[in-house]
mmCIF file of C-alpha atoms and ligand atoms in Angstrom:
data_model
loop_
_atom_site.group_PDB
_atom_site.id
_atom_site.type_symbol
_atom_site.label_atom_id
_atom_site.label_comp_id
_atom_site.label_asym_id
_atom_site.label_seq_id
_atom_site.Cartn_x
_atom_site.Cartn_y
_atom_site.Cartn_z
ATOM 1 C CA MET A 1 -0.080 0.300 -0.194
ATOM 2 C CA ASP A 2 0.999 3.708 -1.055
ATOM 3 C CA THR A 3 1.692 6.004 1.944
ATOM 4 C CA PHE A 4 2.086 9.603 2.281
ATOM 5 C CA ALA A 5 3.695 11.930 5.395
ATOM 6 C CA LEU A 6 1.964 13.040 8.335
ATOM 7 C CA GLY A 7 4.569 14.944 9.758
ATOM 8 C CA ASN A 8 7.201 13.009 10.712
ATOM 9 C CA LEU A 9 5.702 9.682 10.618
ATOM 10 C CA SER A 10 3.919 8.048 6.910
ATOM 11 C CA VAL A 11 1.154 6.324 7.329
ATOM 12 C CA HIS A 12 -0.387 4.485 4.048
ATOM 13 C CA ARG A 13 -3.098 5.743 2.144
ATOM 14 C CA ILE A 14 -6.152 3.754 3.123
ATOM 15 C CA GLY A 15 -7.155 4.480 6.974
ATOM 16 C CA PHE A 16 -9.988 3.710 8.979
ATOM 17 C CA GLY A 17 -12.428 6.319 10.378
ATOM 18 C CA ALA A 18 -13.976 5.056 14.046
ATOM 19 C CA MET A 19 -16.907 7.508 12.880
ATOM 20 C CA GLN A 20 -19.365 5.009 12.754
ATOM 21 C CA LEU A 21 -18.735 2.760 15.663
ATOM 22 C CA PRO A 22 -20.659 4.260 18.562
ATOM 23 C CA GLY A 23 -25.144 3.703 17.654
ATOM 24 C CA PRO A 24 -26.837 5.818 15.571
ATOM 25 C CA GLY A 25 -26.619 9.169 16.117
ATOM 26 C CA VAL A 26 -22.833 9.039 16.604
ATOM 27 C CA MET A 27 -24.323 8.558 20.170
ATOM 28 C CA GLY A 28 -24.403 6.034 22.828
ATOM 29 C CA PRO A 29 -22.350 2.646 22.881
ATOM 30 C CA PRO A 30 -22.682 -0.265 18.773
ATOM 31 C CA ARG A 31 -26.047 -2.171 18.703
ATOM 32 C CA ASP A 32 -23.144 -4.461 18.516
ATOM 33 C CA ARG A 33 -19.642 -4.458 20.943
ATOM 34 C CA ASP A 34 -18.163 -7.701 19.965
ATOM 35 C CA ALA A 35 -18.640 -6.607 16.305
ATOM 36 C CA ALA A 36 -16.781 -3.143 16.686
ATOM 37 C CA ILE A 37 -14.137 -4.568 18.271
ATOM 38 C CA ALA A 38 -13.676 -7.151 15.466
ATOM 39 C CA VAL A 39 -13.891 -4.005 13.096
ATOM 40 C CA LEU A 40 -10.991 -2.266 14.714
ATOM 41 C CA ARG A 41 -8.945 -5.474 14.519
ATOM 42 C CA ARG A 42 -9.832 -6.468 11.921
ATOM 43 C CA ALA A 43 -8.262 -2.970 9.896
ATOM 44 C CA VAL A 44 -4.977 -2.961 11.709
ATOM 45 C CA GLU A 45 -4.567 -6.821 10.652
ATOM 46 C CA LEU A 46 -5.571 -5.341 6.924
ATOM 47 C CA GLY A 47 -2.549 -2.642 7.396
ATOM 48 C CA VAL A 48 -4.430 -0.571 8.321
ATOM 49 C CA ASP A 49 -2.187 2.313 10.740
ATOM 50 C CA HIS A 50 -3.503 5.043 10.567
ATOM 51 C CA ILE A 51 -7.060 5.771 12.949
ATOM 52 C CA ASP A 52 -9.093 9.081 13.250
ATOM 53 C CA THR A 53 -11.630 9.293 15.809
ATOM 54 C CA ALA A 54 -12.473 11.873 18.743
ATOM 55 C CA GLN A 55 -13.599 12.053 21.733
ATOM 56 C CA PHE A 56 -17.006 13.348 21.381
ATOM 57 C CA TYR A 57 -18.097 10.286 18.799
ATOM 58 C CA GLY A 58 -20.080 8.483 21.297
ATOM 59 C CA PRO A 59 -19.015 10.991 23.371
ATOM 60 C CA ASP A 60 -16.316 8.306 25.097
ATOM 61 C CA VAL A 61 -17.463 5.395 22.580
ATOM 62 C CA SER A 62 -14.482 5.305 19.900
ATOM 63 C CA ASN A 63 -12.386 6.089 21.886
ATOM 64 C CA GLU A 64 -13.037 3.271 23.938
ATOM 65 C CA LEU A 65 -13.529 0.818 21.962
ATOM 66 C CA ILE A 66 -9.606 1.527 20.072
ATOM 67 C CA ARG A 67 -8.303 0.910 23.514
ATOM 68 C CA ALA A 68 -10.712 -2.202 24.004
ATOM 69 C CA ALA A 69 -9.183 -3.378 20.499
ATOM 70 C CA LEU A 70 -6.281 -2.819 20.158
ATOM 71 C CA HIS A 71 -4.109 -1.830 23.197
ATOM 72 C CA PRO A 72 -1.327 -2.315 23.543
ATOM 73 C CA TYR A 73 -1.108 -0.667 20.092
ATOM 74 C CA PRO A 74 0.863 -1.975 17.139
ATOM 75 C CA ASP A 75 4.439 0.845 17.155
ATOM 76 C CA ASP A 76 3.144 1.888 13.438
ATOM 77 C CA LEU A 77 -0.228 2.857 14.700
ATOM 78 C CA VAL A 78 -0.557 6.560 14.223
ATOM 79 C CA LEU A 79 -3.869 7.740 16.073
ATOM 80 C CA VAL A 80 -5.854 10.602 14.994
ATOM 81 C CA SER A 81 -7.612 12.896 17.201
ATOM 82 C CA LYS A 82 -9.868 16.222 16.966
ATOM 83 C CA VAL A 83 -10.755 18.872 19.367
ATOM 84 C CA GLY A 84 -13.340 21.575 18.945
ATOM 85 C CA ALA A 85 -16.563 20.226 19.790
ATOM 86 C CA VAL A 86 -18.401 18.829 22.526
ATOM 87 C CA ARG A 87 -21.705 16.678 22.224
ATOM 88 C CA ASP A 88 -25.571 17.794 23.555
ATOM 89 C CA ALA A 89 -27.876 15.509 25.436
ATOM 90 C CA ASP A 90 -29.775 14.847 21.835
ATOM 91 C CA GLY A 91 -26.807 14.497 20.084
ATOM 92 C CA GLY A 92 -26.102 17.864 18.752
ATOM 93 C CA TRP A 93 -22.633 19.612 18.098
ATOM 94 C CA LEU A 94 -21.596 22.890 19.993
ATOM 95 C CA PRO A 95 -18.365 24.456 19.636
ATOM 96 C CA ALA A 96 -15.386 24.126 22.192
ATOM 97 C CA GLN A 97 -13.259 26.443 20.930
ATOM 98 C CA ARG A 98 -11.276 28.337 23.958
ATOM 99 C CA PRO A 99 -8.016 27.621 24.410
ATOM 100 C CA GLU A 100 -8.456 25.900 27.829
ATOM 101 C CA GLU A 101 -11.412 23.650 25.794
ATOM 102 C CA LEU A 102 -8.517 22.749 23.279
ATOM 103 C CA ARG A 103 -6.239 21.471 25.839
ATOM 104 C CA SER A 104 -8.479 19.484 28.357
ATOM 105 C CA ALA A 105 -10.265 17.699 24.972
ATOM 106 C CA VAL A 106 -6.443 16.434 24.017
ATOM 107 C CA GLU A 107 -5.500 15.358 27.680
ATOM 108 C CA ASP A 108 -9.187 13.126 27.751
ATOM 109 C CA ASN A 109 -8.226 11.496 24.427
ATOM 110 C CA LEU A 110 -4.709 10.496 25.401
ATOM 111 C CA ARG A 111 -6.330 9.585 29.062
ATOM 112 C CA SER A 112 -9.123 7.544 26.816
ATOM 113 C CA LEU A 113 -6.909 6.564 24.502
ATOM 114 C CA GLY A 114 -3.934 4.751 26.306
ATOM 115 C CA VAL A 115 -0.844 6.971 25.219
ATOM 116 C CA GLU A 116 1.340 9.674 25.682
ATOM 117 C CA GLN A 117 1.373 11.044 22.314
ATOM 118 C CA LEU A 118 -1.116 11.317 19.527
ATOM 119 C CA GLY A 119 -0.081 11.204 16.376
ATOM 120 C CA ALA A 120 -2.451 14.133 15.487
ATOM 121 C CA VAL A 121 -5.253 16.769 16.481
ATOM 122 C CA ASN A 122 -7.443 18.412 14.067
ATOM 123 C CA LEU A 123 -9.237 21.471 15.540
ATOM 124 C CA ARG A 124 -12.462 21.278 14.296
ATOM 125 C CA LEU A 125 -13.790 24.889 13.226
ATOM 126 C CA HIS A 126 -16.857 26.134 12.990
ATOM 127 C CA ASP A 127 -18.980 28.767 11.431
ATOM 128 C CA GLY A 128 -19.192 31.823 13.414
ATOM 129 C CA GLU A 129 -16.116 31.114 15.210
ATOM 130 C CA SER A 130 -16.089 33.033 18.737
ATOM 131 C CA VAL A 131 -12.474 32.297 19.313
ATOM 132 C CA ALA A 132 -10.053 34.110 17.468
ATOM 133 C CA LEU A 133 -7.658 30.956 15.447
ATOM 134 C CA GLU A 134 -4.831 32.975 15.904
ATOM 135 C CA ASP A 135 -5.427 31.803 19.860
ATOM 136 C CA GLN A 136 -6.450 28.287 19.014
ATOM 137 C CA LEU A 137 -3.668 27.794 16.836
ATOM 138 C CA ALA A 138 -1.808 29.005 19.260
ATOM 139 C CA GLU A 139 -2.769 26.529 21.719
ATOM 140 C CA MET A 140 -2.460 23.338 19.093
ATOM 141 C CA VAL A 141 1.649 24.981 18.357
ATOM 142 C CA ALA A 142 2.176 24.789 22.635
ATOM 143 C CA LEU A 143 0.545 21.097 23.110
ATOM 144 C CA ARG A 144 3.244 19.961 19.865
ATOM 145 C CA GLU A 145 5.840 21.693 21.277
ATOM 146 C CA GLU A 146 5.210 20.071 24.607
ATOM 147 C CA GLY A 147 4.862 16.599 22.935
ATOM 148 C CA LYS A 148 0.973 15.905 23.759
ATOM 149 C CA ILE A 149 0.675 15.953 20.097
ATOM 150 C CA ALA A 150 3.167 14.994 17.171
ATOM 151 C CA GLY A 151 1.681 16.991 14.401
ATOM 152 C CA VAL A 152 -1.636 19.737 14.246
ATOM 153 C CA GLY A 153 -4.354 19.438 11.914
ATOM 154 C CA ILE A 154 -7.818 21.358 10.860
ATOM 155 C CA SER A 155 -10.808 20.774 9.922
ATOM 156 C CA THR A 156 -14.056 22.105 8.484
ATOM 157 C CA ALA A 157 -11.879 25.342 7.576
ATOM 158 C CA THR A 158 -11.772 27.267 4.285
ATOM 159 C CA ARG A 159 -9.364 28.158 2.268
ATOM 160 C CA GLU A 160 -7.805 31.134 4.032
ATOM 161 C CA GLN A 161 -8.141 29.164 7.668
ATOM 162 C CA VAL A 162 -5.665 26.449 6.154
ATOM 163 C CA GLN A 163 -3.556 28.684 4.771
ATOM 164 C CA GLN A 164 -3.459 30.738 7.958
ATOM 165 C CA ALA A 165 -2.864 27.323 9.471
ATOM 166 C CA VAL A 166 -0.163 26.597 7.295
ATOM 167 C CA GLU A 167 1.590 29.992 8.090
ATOM 168 C CA GLN A 168 0.951 29.782 11.798
ATOM 169 C CA ALA A 169 1.497 26.260 13.094
ATOM 170 C CA GLY A 170 2.623 23.964 9.952
ATOM 171 C CA ILE A 171 -0.289 21.847 10.244
ATOM 172 C CA VAL A 172 0.456 18.226 8.873
ATOM 173 C CA CYS A 173 -2.914 17.030 7.519
ATOM 174 C CA VAL A 174 -6.859 19.437 6.795
ATOM 175 C CA GLN A 175 -10.149 17.036 7.314
ATOM 176 C CA ASN A 176 -12.408 18.825 4.714
ATOM 177 C CA ALA A 177 -15.627 17.027 3.191
ATOM 178 C CA PHE A 178 -14.869 16.002 -0.271
ATOM 179 C CA SER A 179 -15.866 13.123 -2.488
ATOM 180 C CA LEU A 180 -16.652 11.915 -6.553
ATOM 181 C CA LEU A 181 -19.534 13.782 -5.708
ATOM 182 C CA ASP A 182 -19.003 17.398 -3.682
ATOM 183 C CA ARG A 183 -15.822 18.224 -5.511
ATOM 184 C CA SER A 184 -16.616 21.786 -3.731
ATOM 185 C CA ASP A 185 -13.041 21.559 -1.367
ATOM 186 C CA ALA A 186 -10.903 20.890 -4.779
ATOM 187 C CA ASP A 187 -8.527 24.099 -3.874
ATOM 188 C CA VAL A 188 -8.084 22.990 -0.531
ATOM 189 C CA VAL A 189 -6.491 19.922 -1.920
ATOM 190 C CA GLU A 190 -4.258 21.796 -3.994
ATOM 191 C CA LEU A 191 -3.514 24.380 -2.053
ATOM 192 C CA CYS A 192 -2.187 21.106 0.439
ATOM 193 C CA HIS A 193 -0.392 19.937 -2.407
ATOM 194 C CA GLY A 194 1.750 21.872 -3.303
ATOM 195 C CA ALA A 195 2.249 22.795 0.669
ATOM 196 C CA GLY A 196 3.423 18.822 1.319
ATOM 197 C CA VAL A 197 0.009 18.292 4.031
ATOM 198 C CA ALA A 198 -2.205 15.052 3.789
ATOM 199 C CA TYR A 199 -5.824 15.665 3.066
ATOM 200 C CA VAL A 200 -7.754 13.925 4.584
ATOM 201 C CA PRO A 201 -11.437 14.039 3.193
ATOM 202 C CA TYR A 202 -14.302 13.242 5.902
ATOM 203 C CA PHE A 203 -17.645 12.151 3.972
ATOM 204 C CA PRO A 204 -15.604 10.092 1.447
ATOM 205 C CA LEU A 205 -18.722 8.238 0.276
ATOM 206 C CA GLY A 206 -21.403 10.388 1.000
ATOM 207 C CA SER A 207 -21.361 10.294 4.988
ATOM 208 C CA ALA A 208 -24.026 8.247 7.066
ATOM 209 C CA PHE A 209 -26.209 10.900 7.760
ATOM 210 C CA PRO A 210 -29.561 10.735 5.695
ATOM 211 C CA GLY A 211 -30.433 13.802 2.959
ATOM 212 C CA THR A 212 -26.265 13.159 1.344
ATOM 213 C CA PRO A 213 -25.840 12.212 -2.173
ATOM 214 C CA LYS A 214 -24.499 8.722 -1.353
ATOM 215 C CA VAL A 215 -21.416 7.476 -3.546
ATOM 216 C CA VAL A 216 -22.182 3.983 -3.822
ATOM 217 C CA GLU A 217 -25.829 4.547 -5.173
ATOM 218 C CA ASP A 218 -24.347 7.569 -8.202
ATOM 219 C CA PRO A 219 -25.185 6.152 -11.701
ATOM 220 C CA ALA A 220 -21.960 6.408 -13.325
ATOM 221 C CA VAL A 221 -20.281 5.132 -10.137
ATOM 222 C CA LEU A 222 -22.677 2.011 -10.663
ATOM 223 C CA ALA A 223 -21.694 2.070 -13.999
ATOM 224 C CA VAL A 224 -18.509 2.018 -13.945
ATOM 225 C CA ALA A 225 -18.508 -0.812 -10.899
ATOM 226 C CA ALA A 226 -20.448 -2.956 -13.466
ATOM 227 C CA ARG A 227 -17.702 -2.553 -15.838
ATOM 228 C CA THR A 228 -14.815 -3.247 -14.161
ATOM 229 C CA GLY A 229 -15.984 -5.083 -11.434
ATOM 230 C CA ALA A 230 -14.262 -2.871 -8.510
ATOM 231 C CA THR A 231 -17.370 -2.526 -5.912
ATOM 232 C CA PRO A 232 -19.291 1.082 -5.691
ATOM 233 C CA ALA A 233 -17.381 1.811 -2.790
ATOM 234 C CA GLN A 234 -14.410 1.138 -4.200
ATOM 235 C CA VAL A 235 -14.662 3.374 -7.255
ATOM 236 C CA GLY A 236 -15.762 6.508 -5.396
ATOM 237 C CA LEU A 237 -12.650 5.141 -3.240
ATOM 238 C CA ALA A 238 -10.131 4.616 -6.093
ATOM 239 C CA TRP A 239 -11.109 7.989 -7.698
ATOM 240 C CA LEU A 240 -9.673 10.250 -4.041
ATOM 241 C CA LEU A 241 -6.791 8.333 -4.971
ATOM 242 C CA ALA A 242 -6.357 8.787 -8.014
ATOM 243 C CA HIS A 243 -7.142 12.526 -7.149
ATOM 244 C CA ARG A 244 -3.756 13.474 -5.692
ATOM 245 C CA ASP A 245 -1.328 11.445 -3.980
ATOM 246 C CA ASN A 246 -1.675 13.107 -0.467
ATOM 247 C CA VAL A 247 -5.282 12.176 -0.671
ATOM 248 C CA LEU A 248 -5.665 9.825 2.396
ATOM 249 C CA LEU A 249 -8.820 8.040 3.291
ATOM 250 C CA ILE A 250 -10.285 7.828 6.365
ATOM 251 C CA PRO A 251 -13.382 5.880 5.305
ATOM 252 C CA GLY A 252 -16.103 5.160 8.161
ATOM 253 C CA THR A 253 -17.794 1.822 8.759
ATOM 254 C CA SER A 254 -19.388 -0.907 11.204
ATOM 255 C CA SER A 255 -19.134 -3.586 8.882
ATOM 256 C CA VAL A 256 -15.974 -6.190 8.879
ATOM 257 C CA ALA A 257 -17.111 -6.801 5.038
ATOM 258 C CA HIS A 258 -16.914 -3.025 4.146
ATOM 259 C CA LEU A 259 -13.598 -2.309 5.615
ATOM 260 C CA GLU A 260 -12.148 -5.903 4.113
ATOM 261 C CA GLU A 261 -13.873 -4.047 0.871
ATOM 262 C CA ASN A 262 -12.816 0.052 1.452
ATOM 263 C CA VAL A 263 -9.191 -1.212 1.903
ATOM 264 C CA ALA A 264 -9.152 -3.587 -0.765
ATOM 265 C CA VAL A 265 -9.222 -0.373 -2.843
ATOM 266 C CA ALA A 266 -5.511 -0.410 -3.077
ATOM 267 C CA ASP A 267 -6.171 -2.931 -5.867
ATOM 268 C CA VAL A 268 -8.481 -1.028 -7.840
ATOM 269 C CA GLN A 269 -6.660 0.718 -10.836
ATOM 270 C CA LEU A 270 -9.527 3.147 -12.757
ATOM 271 C CA SER A 271 -8.641 3.598 -16.342
ATOM 272 C CA PRO A 272 -8.693 6.694 -17.636
ATOM 273 C CA GLN A 273 -12.174 5.922 -19.647
ATOM 274 C CA ASP A 274 -13.448 4.509 -16.078
ATOM 275 C CA LEU A 275 -12.314 8.269 -14.939
ATOM 276 C CA GLU A 276 -13.349 10.183 -17.839
ATOM 277 C CA GLU A 277 -17.387 8.397 -17.166
ATOM 278 C CA LEU A 278 -16.701 9.523 -13.807
ATOM 279 C CA GLU A 279 -16.017 13.051 -14.695
ATOM 280 C CA ARG A 280 -18.993 13.435 -17.599
ATOM 281 C CA ASP A 281 -22.133 15.884 -16.827
ATOM 282 C CA ARG A 282 -20.569 16.870 -13.479
HETATM 283 N N1 NAP B 1 -13.228 16.127 10.713
HETATM 284 C C1 NAP B 1 -14.729 16.379 10.903
HETATM 285 O O1 NAP B 1 -15.311 17.131 11.269
HETATM 286 C C2 NAP B 1 -15.154 14.508 10.346
HETATM 287 C C3 NAP B 1 -16.669 14.743 10.177
HETATM 288 C C4 NAP B 1 -17.172 13.595 9.766
HETATM 289 C C5 NAP B 1 -16.475 12.859 9.806
HETATM 290 N N2 NAP B 1 -15.505 12.472 10.259
HETATM 291 C C6 NAP B 1 -13.912 11.209 9.954
HETATM 292 O O2 NAP B 1 -14.577 11.352 8.367
HETATM 293 C C7 NAP B 1 -14.362 9.640 8.580
HETATM 294 C C8 NAP B 1 -15.535 9.490 7.201
HETATM 295 O O3 NAP B 1 -16.475 10.221 7.157
HETATM 296 P P1 NAP B 1 -18.011 9.116 7.626
HETATM 297 O O4 NAP B 1 -18.044 7.708 8.528
HETATM 298 O O5 NAP B 1 -19.004 10.360 8.475
HETATM 299 O O6 NAP B 1 -18.762 8.738 6.311
HETATM 300 P P2 NAP B 1 -18.457 8.013 5.141
HETATM 301 O O7 NAP B 1 -17.198 7.045 5.328
HETATM 302 O O8 NAP B 1 -18.321 8.812 3.810
HETATM 303 O O9 NAP B 1 -19.861 6.729 5.310
HETATM 304 C C9 NAP B 1 -20.310 6.027 6.157
HETATM 305 C C10 NAP B 1 -21.193 5.571 5.425
HETATM 306 O O10 NAP B 1 -20.923 4.528 4.385
HETATM 307 C C11 NAP B 1 -21.330 2.896 4.423
HETATM 308 N N3 NAP B 1 -20.252 3.103 3.734
HETATM 309 C C12 NAP B 1 -19.039 2.368 4.585
HETATM 310 N N4 NAP B 1 -17.925 1.521 3.222
HETATM 311 C C13 NAP B 1 -18.657 1.130 2.748
HETATM 312 C C14 NAP B 1 -19.574 0.408 1.530
HETATM 313 N N5 NAP B 1 -17.794 -0.555 1.105
HETATM 314 N N6 NAP B 1 -19.760 -0.207 1.056
HETATM 315 C C15 NAP B 1 -20.880 0.600 0.999
HETATM 316 N N7 NAP B 1 -21.596 1.571 1.778
HETATM 317 C C16 NAP B 1 -20.117 2.185 2.916
HETATM 318 C C17 NAP B 1 -21.063 3.630 5.980
HETATM 319 O O11 NAP B 1 -22.270 2.330 6.831
HETATM 320 P P3 NAP B 1 -21.688 0.741 7.412
HETATM 321 O O12 NAP B 1 -20.957 1.131 8.589
HETATM 322 O O13 NAP B 1 -22.541 -0.130 7.246
HETATM 323 O O14 NAP B 1 -20.509 0.491 6.508
HETATM 324 C C18 NAP B 1 -21.733 4.874 6.534
HETATM 325 O O15 NAP B 1 -22.974 4.736 6.252
HETATM 326 C C19 NAP B 1 -15.527 9.114 10.086
HETATM 327 O O16 NAP B 1 -15.309 8.248 9.996
HETATM 328 C C20 NAP B 1 -14.779 10.184 10.658
HETATM 329 O O17 NAP B 1 -13.875 9.469 11.247
HETATM 330 C C21 NAP B 1 -14.621 13.574 10.133
#
């Protein structure tokens, strides 16, 4: 499997996102705990060395499952988390951006995952920020200097915010929504490519949330899948891998079968004809 740098760390381009492991709406325990643990163990068995998580998945559920399934961790496993949000009792996502909130969120992640350092932590932004980005980034840099995180990332950020984070914090990754069906962030992928920063799209398959177009239901994706023998999810993920070499995948799944399919995209090569067909009419 190809690799790309996350700062000083190197990870395979196909990783795993842990947001589908908790219960519905990313709240509460999984429907089947043994199945969730099996997904995590199978991911590592298949060579996944980059797992994306957050304390606010569950909350407290994804991190607990990762620790239960995988601790003591393989030496090469890079755990990436994010800070900047908390959940309310109804599952709402609320901003928690003050420097002291960012710090305590990093410490919660260290404790719950049972590590002394996180591979990277994404600063998750929200619309209508009430805390200056400069102050948030300064706290993330301080946490890196103290050795609590190896690399700083930024998430749900505009092009200008990403540029500021590159300059002020020397970020190693960006997590924004991007997929074959939603290319509104293509300019940020390019910015990251030029800066040697990993671009880690969330919602690579269109997410589990209702109301967003699903890559596996797209007619052109289905046509290419039928012709090539790849699955629809593999076609969507292979398009992302082909888009730029700084793109790292973290598709989310609660199913071992889907995980195996997603990791096997390493062996799927889209031809110029496939790519042309996927581009048509967009
Ligand atoms: N930074 C941020 O703010 C942010 C926001 C959202 C997500 N994330 C991260 O990004 C990761 C990816 O995003 P996501 O999980 O929301 O969405 P996603 O990967 O686009 O899609 C997940 C959905 O696709 C389904 N799926 C996965 N593999 C499949 C396959 N091979 N065939 C058919 N369906 C498949 C899953 O269902 P099954 O469970 O049934 O497989 C689930 O419903 C998350 O897990 C999380 O780690 C970050």
